[in-house]
XYZ file of C-alpha atoms in Angstrom:
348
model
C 98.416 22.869 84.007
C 99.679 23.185 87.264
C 99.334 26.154 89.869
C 101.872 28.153 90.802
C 102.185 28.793 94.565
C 103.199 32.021 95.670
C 104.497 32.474 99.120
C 104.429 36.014 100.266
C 104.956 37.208 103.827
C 103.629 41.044 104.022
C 104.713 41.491 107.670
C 106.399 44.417 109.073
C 109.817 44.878 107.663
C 112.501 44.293 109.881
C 113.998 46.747 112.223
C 116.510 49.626 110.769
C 119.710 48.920 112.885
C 120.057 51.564 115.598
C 122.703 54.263 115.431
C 124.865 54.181 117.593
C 126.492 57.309 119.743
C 125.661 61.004 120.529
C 123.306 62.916 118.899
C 125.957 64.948 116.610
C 127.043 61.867 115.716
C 123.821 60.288 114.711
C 122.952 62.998 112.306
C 126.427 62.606 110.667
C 125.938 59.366 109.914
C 122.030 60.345 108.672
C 123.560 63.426 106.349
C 126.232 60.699 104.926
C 123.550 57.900 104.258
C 121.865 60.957 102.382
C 124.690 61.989 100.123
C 125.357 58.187 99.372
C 121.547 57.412 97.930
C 122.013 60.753 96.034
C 125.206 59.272 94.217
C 127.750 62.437 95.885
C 129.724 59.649 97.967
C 130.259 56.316 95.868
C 131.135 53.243 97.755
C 133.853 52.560 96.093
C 136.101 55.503 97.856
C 134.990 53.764 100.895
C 137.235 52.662 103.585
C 137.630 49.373 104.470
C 135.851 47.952 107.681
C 138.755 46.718 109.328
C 140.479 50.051 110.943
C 144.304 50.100 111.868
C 145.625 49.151 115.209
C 146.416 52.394 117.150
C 150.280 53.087 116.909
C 150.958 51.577 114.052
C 153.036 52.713 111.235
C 151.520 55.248 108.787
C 150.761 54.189 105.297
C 152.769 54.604 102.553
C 152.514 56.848 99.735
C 149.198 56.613 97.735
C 147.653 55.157 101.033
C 144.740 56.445 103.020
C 144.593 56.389 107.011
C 141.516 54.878 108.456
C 139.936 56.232 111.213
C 136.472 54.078 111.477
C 134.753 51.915 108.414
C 132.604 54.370 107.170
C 134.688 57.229 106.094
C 138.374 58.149 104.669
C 140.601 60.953 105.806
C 143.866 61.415 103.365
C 146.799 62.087 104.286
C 149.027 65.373 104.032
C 152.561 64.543 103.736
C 155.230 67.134 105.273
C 158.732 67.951 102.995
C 161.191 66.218 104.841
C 164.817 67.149 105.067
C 168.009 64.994 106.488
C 168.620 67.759 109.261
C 164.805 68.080 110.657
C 163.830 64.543 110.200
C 165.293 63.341 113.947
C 164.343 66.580 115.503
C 160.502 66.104 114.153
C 160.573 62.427 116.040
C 161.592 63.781 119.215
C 158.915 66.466 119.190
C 156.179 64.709 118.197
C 157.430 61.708 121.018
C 156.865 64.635 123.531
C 153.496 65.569 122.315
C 150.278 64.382 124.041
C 148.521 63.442 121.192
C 145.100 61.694 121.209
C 145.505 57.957 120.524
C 142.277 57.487 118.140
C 142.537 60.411 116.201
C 146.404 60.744 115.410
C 148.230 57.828 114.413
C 151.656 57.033 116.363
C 154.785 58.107 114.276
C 157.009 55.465 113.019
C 160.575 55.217 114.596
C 162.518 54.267 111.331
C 164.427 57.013 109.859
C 162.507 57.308 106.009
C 158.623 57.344 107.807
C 156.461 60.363 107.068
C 154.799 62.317 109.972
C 151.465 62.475 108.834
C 148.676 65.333 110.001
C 144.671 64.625 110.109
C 142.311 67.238 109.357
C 139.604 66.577 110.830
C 135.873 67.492 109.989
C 134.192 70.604 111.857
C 131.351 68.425 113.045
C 133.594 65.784 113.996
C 135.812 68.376 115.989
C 132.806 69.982 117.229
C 131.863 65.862 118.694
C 134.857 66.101 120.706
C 134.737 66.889 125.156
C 136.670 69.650 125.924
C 139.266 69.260 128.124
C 140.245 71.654 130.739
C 144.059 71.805 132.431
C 143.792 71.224 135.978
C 147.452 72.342 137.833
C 149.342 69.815 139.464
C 149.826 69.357 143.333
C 153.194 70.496 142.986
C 152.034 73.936 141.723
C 149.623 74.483 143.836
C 151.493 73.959 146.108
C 154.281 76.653 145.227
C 151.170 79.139 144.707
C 150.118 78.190 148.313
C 153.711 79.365 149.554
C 153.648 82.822 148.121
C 150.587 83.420 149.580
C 151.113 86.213 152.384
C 150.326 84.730 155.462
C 148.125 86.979 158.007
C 149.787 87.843 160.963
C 149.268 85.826 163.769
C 147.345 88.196 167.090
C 149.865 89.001 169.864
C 147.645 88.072 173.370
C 150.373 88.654 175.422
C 150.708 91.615 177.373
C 154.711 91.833 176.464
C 153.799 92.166 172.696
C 151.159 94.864 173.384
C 153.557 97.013 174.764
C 155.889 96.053 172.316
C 153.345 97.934 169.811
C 153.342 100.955 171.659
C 156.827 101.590 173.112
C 159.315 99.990 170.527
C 160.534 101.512 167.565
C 162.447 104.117 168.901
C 164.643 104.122 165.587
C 162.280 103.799 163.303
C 159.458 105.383 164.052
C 160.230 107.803 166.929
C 161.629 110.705 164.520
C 158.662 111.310 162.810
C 156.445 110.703 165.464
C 157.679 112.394 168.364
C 157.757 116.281 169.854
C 159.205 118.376 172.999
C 157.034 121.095 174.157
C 157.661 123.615 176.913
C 155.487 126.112 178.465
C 155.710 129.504 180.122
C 152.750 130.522 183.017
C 151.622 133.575 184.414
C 150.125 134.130 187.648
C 146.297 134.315 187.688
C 143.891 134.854 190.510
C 144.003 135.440 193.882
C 147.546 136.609 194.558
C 148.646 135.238 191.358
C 149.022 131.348 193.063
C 146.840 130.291 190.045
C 149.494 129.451 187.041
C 148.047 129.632 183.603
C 149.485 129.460 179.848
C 151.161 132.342 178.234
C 153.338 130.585 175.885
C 153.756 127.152 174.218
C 156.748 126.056 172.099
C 156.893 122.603 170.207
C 160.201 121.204 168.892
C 160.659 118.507 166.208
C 162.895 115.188 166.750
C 165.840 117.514 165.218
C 164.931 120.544 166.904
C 163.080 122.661 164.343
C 160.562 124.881 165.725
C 156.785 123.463 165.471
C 154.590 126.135 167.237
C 155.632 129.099 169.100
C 152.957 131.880 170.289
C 151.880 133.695 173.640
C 148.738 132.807 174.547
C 146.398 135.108 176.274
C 145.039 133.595 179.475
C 141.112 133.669 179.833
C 141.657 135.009 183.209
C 143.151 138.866 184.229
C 146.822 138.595 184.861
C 148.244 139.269 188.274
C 151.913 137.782 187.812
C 153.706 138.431 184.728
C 156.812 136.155 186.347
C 158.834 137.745 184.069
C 162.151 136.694 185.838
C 161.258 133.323 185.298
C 158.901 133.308 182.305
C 160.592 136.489 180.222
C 156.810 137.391 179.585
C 155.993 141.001 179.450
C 153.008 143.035 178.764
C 152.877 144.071 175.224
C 153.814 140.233 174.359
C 149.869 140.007 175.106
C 148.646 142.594 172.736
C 148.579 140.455 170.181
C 148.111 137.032 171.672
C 146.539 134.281 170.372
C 143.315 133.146 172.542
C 143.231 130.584 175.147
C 140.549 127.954 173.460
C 142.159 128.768 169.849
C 145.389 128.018 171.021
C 144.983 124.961 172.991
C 143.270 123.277 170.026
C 146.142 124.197 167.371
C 147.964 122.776 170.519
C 146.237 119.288 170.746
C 146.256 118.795 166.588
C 150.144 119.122 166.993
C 150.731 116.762 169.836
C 147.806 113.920 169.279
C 149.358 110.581 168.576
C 152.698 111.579 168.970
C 155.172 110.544 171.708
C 155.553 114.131 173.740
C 158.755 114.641 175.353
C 159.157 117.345 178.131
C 161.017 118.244 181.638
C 158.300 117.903 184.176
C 155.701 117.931 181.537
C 152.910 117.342 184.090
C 152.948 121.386 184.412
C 152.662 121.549 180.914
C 149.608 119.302 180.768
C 147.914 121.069 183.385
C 148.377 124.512 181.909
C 146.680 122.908 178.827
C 143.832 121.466 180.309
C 145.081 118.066 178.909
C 146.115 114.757 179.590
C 148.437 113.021 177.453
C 148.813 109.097 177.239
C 151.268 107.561 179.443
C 152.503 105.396 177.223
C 153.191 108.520 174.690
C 154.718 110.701 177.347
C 158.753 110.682 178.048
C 159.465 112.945 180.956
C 163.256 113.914 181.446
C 162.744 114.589 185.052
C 161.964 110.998 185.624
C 164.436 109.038 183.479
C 166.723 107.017 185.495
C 169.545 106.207 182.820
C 169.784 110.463 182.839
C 170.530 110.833 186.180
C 173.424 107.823 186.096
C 174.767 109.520 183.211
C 174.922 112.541 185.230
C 176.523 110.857 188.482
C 172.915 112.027 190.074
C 170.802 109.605 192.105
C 168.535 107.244 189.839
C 165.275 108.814 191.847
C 166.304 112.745 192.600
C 164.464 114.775 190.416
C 166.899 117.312 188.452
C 166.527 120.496 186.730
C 166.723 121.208 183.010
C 169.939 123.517 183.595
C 171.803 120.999 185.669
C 171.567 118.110 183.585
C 172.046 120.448 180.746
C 175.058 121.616 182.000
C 176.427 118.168 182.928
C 175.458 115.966 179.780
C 175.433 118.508 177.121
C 178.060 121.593 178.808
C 175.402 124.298 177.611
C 174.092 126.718 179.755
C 170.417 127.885 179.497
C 168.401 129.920 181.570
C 170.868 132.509 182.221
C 170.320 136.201 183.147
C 167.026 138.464 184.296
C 165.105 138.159 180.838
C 163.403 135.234 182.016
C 163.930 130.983 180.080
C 163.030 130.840 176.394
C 161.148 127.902 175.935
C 162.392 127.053 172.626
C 165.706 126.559 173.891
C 163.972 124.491 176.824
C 162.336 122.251 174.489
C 165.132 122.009 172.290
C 167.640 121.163 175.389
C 164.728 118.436 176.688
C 165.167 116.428 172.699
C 168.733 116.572 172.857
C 168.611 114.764 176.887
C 166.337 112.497 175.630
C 168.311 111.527 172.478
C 171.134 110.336 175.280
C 169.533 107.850 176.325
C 166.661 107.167 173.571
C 167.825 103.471 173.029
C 167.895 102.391 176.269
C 164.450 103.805 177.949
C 162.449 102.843 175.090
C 164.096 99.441 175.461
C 163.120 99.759 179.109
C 159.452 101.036 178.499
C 159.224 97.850 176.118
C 159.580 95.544 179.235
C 157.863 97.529 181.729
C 155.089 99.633 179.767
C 153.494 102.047 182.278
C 150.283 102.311 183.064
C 147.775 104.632 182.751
């Protein structure tokens, strides 16, 4: 008899192939293999291995879409009607639509737009991809941005700040006062406060009190400052006074005829910049055929530029009416000093 030879190689078996892609991926492919030994997924509803080329015409009725070799998607038909069936073209043309997933719709008239559905862990595979805006947007966004306003260095602008506005923000920010003084120490040479009125910008009446001076009273000037005696029975105190004073007039453009007085019988000094004094306003005297530099009373120029007389008879000036008269001079010529203080701010 003759022998039988057997050949038998017991090596190592050869090498599983790799799988390829992510890890999501990988385990797809592992659960599929799975389901395939157990007999769930036959072979036979298989795909074939060659895949379509990408924007090609979708398969006809009965026909699967192939997405790789290993699996098969089917295809959902949409109704179609004669009016929608252009209309659907067009918006699917405009679409983005992801080449590999979504196959290109056909441009004859009978094709059927076709729609994937896609497995979870296959959507789950896919990057995210996040909208970044275009130049041209940003750009617009950009535009309505406020822009911060540029610093004024200049010393023109500065003043600008302080002295301009006179029609906007003059009204509500700005004041007459005029005060009344009694004579106090030696011989009554020493003039102190007795009353204080403050106007508005249309002439309504602020503050108005006597004021008791810290010092005994010589001179009750009562020709001059209609003060009497029993007007300081009831008299609000010097220090309580001057500070209801100062709240009223701090930050607010003070107008006043000589108002340097007025300061001094405060105890105060007032910004520059915030003080208009009548006495001293050029375009005033012009307007009342005066010299430019003279210094001229309340009653004349209120007698010329406004044909009111004030100050009349032996009951002594009421200095609401004084203050009042002062706002109405000033309102002459508001437009053009404030103008003027804008191009020549004083200094302090």
């Amino acid at each position: 008899m003759s022998t039988l030879l057997l050949n038998l190689d017991f090596g190592r078996p050869p090498p599983k192939k790799a799988l390829e892609g992510n890890a999501k991926h990988r385990n797809f492919v592992k659960k599929r293999r799975f389901l395939e030994r157990r007999g769930f997924l036959n072979r036979k509803n298989q795909l074939p291995s060659k895949a379509p080329k990408l924007h090609s015409e979708p398969p006809k009725k009965g026909e699967t879409a192939t997405v790789d070799d290993t699996w098969k998607i089917p295809l959902v038909p949409k109704k179609k009607t004669a009016a929608s069936s252009s209309g659907t073209e067009q918006s699917l043309n405009k679409k983005a639509t992801v080449s590999w997933l979504t196959p290109a719709p056909s441009k004859k008239a009978n094709s059927v737009a076709a729609t994937v559905d896609l497995l979870g862990e296959f959507q789950s595979a896919l990057p995210k991809i996040k909208s970044h805006p275009t130049r041209s947007q940003t750009k617009g966004t950009q535009k309505n941005r406020p822009q911060k306003n540029a610093p004024q260095n200049s010393t023109q602008a500065h003043s600008e700040n302080k002295c301009s506005g006179a029609s906007q923000k003059l009204p509500s920010k700005m004041v007459a006062i005029d005060c009344e003084m009694v004579g106090t120490g030696p011989k009554g040479h020493i003039s102190s406060l007795a009353r204080c009125s403050i106007v508005s910008y249309s002439g309504d009446v602020l503050y108005d009190e006597y004021i008791l001076p810290p010092c005994h009273i010589v001179d009750y000037r009562t020709r001059w400052s209609g003060i009497r005696k029993q007007h300081m029975v009831n008299a609000t105190p010097f220090k309580i006074a001057q500070s209801q004073i100062l709240k009223i007039l701090r930050g607010k453009i003070v107008v006043g005829h000589a108002i340097h007085n007025d300061f001094k019988a405060l105890q105060y000094f007032h910004p520059k910049f915030l003080t208009r004094d009548t006495s001293h306003i050029p375009p005033l005297n012009r307007k009342a055929n005066c010299p430019e530099n003279a210094t001229m009373s309340l009653k004349s120029l209120t007698k010329k530029l406004l044909d009111r007389d004030i100050q009349v008879g032996k009951s002594g000036h009421s200095s609401v009416e004084d203050a009042q008269a002062t706002m109405e001079l000033y309102k002459l010529v508001e437009v053009e000093w404030e103008q003027h203080l804008a191009q020549n701010p004083p200094k302090d």
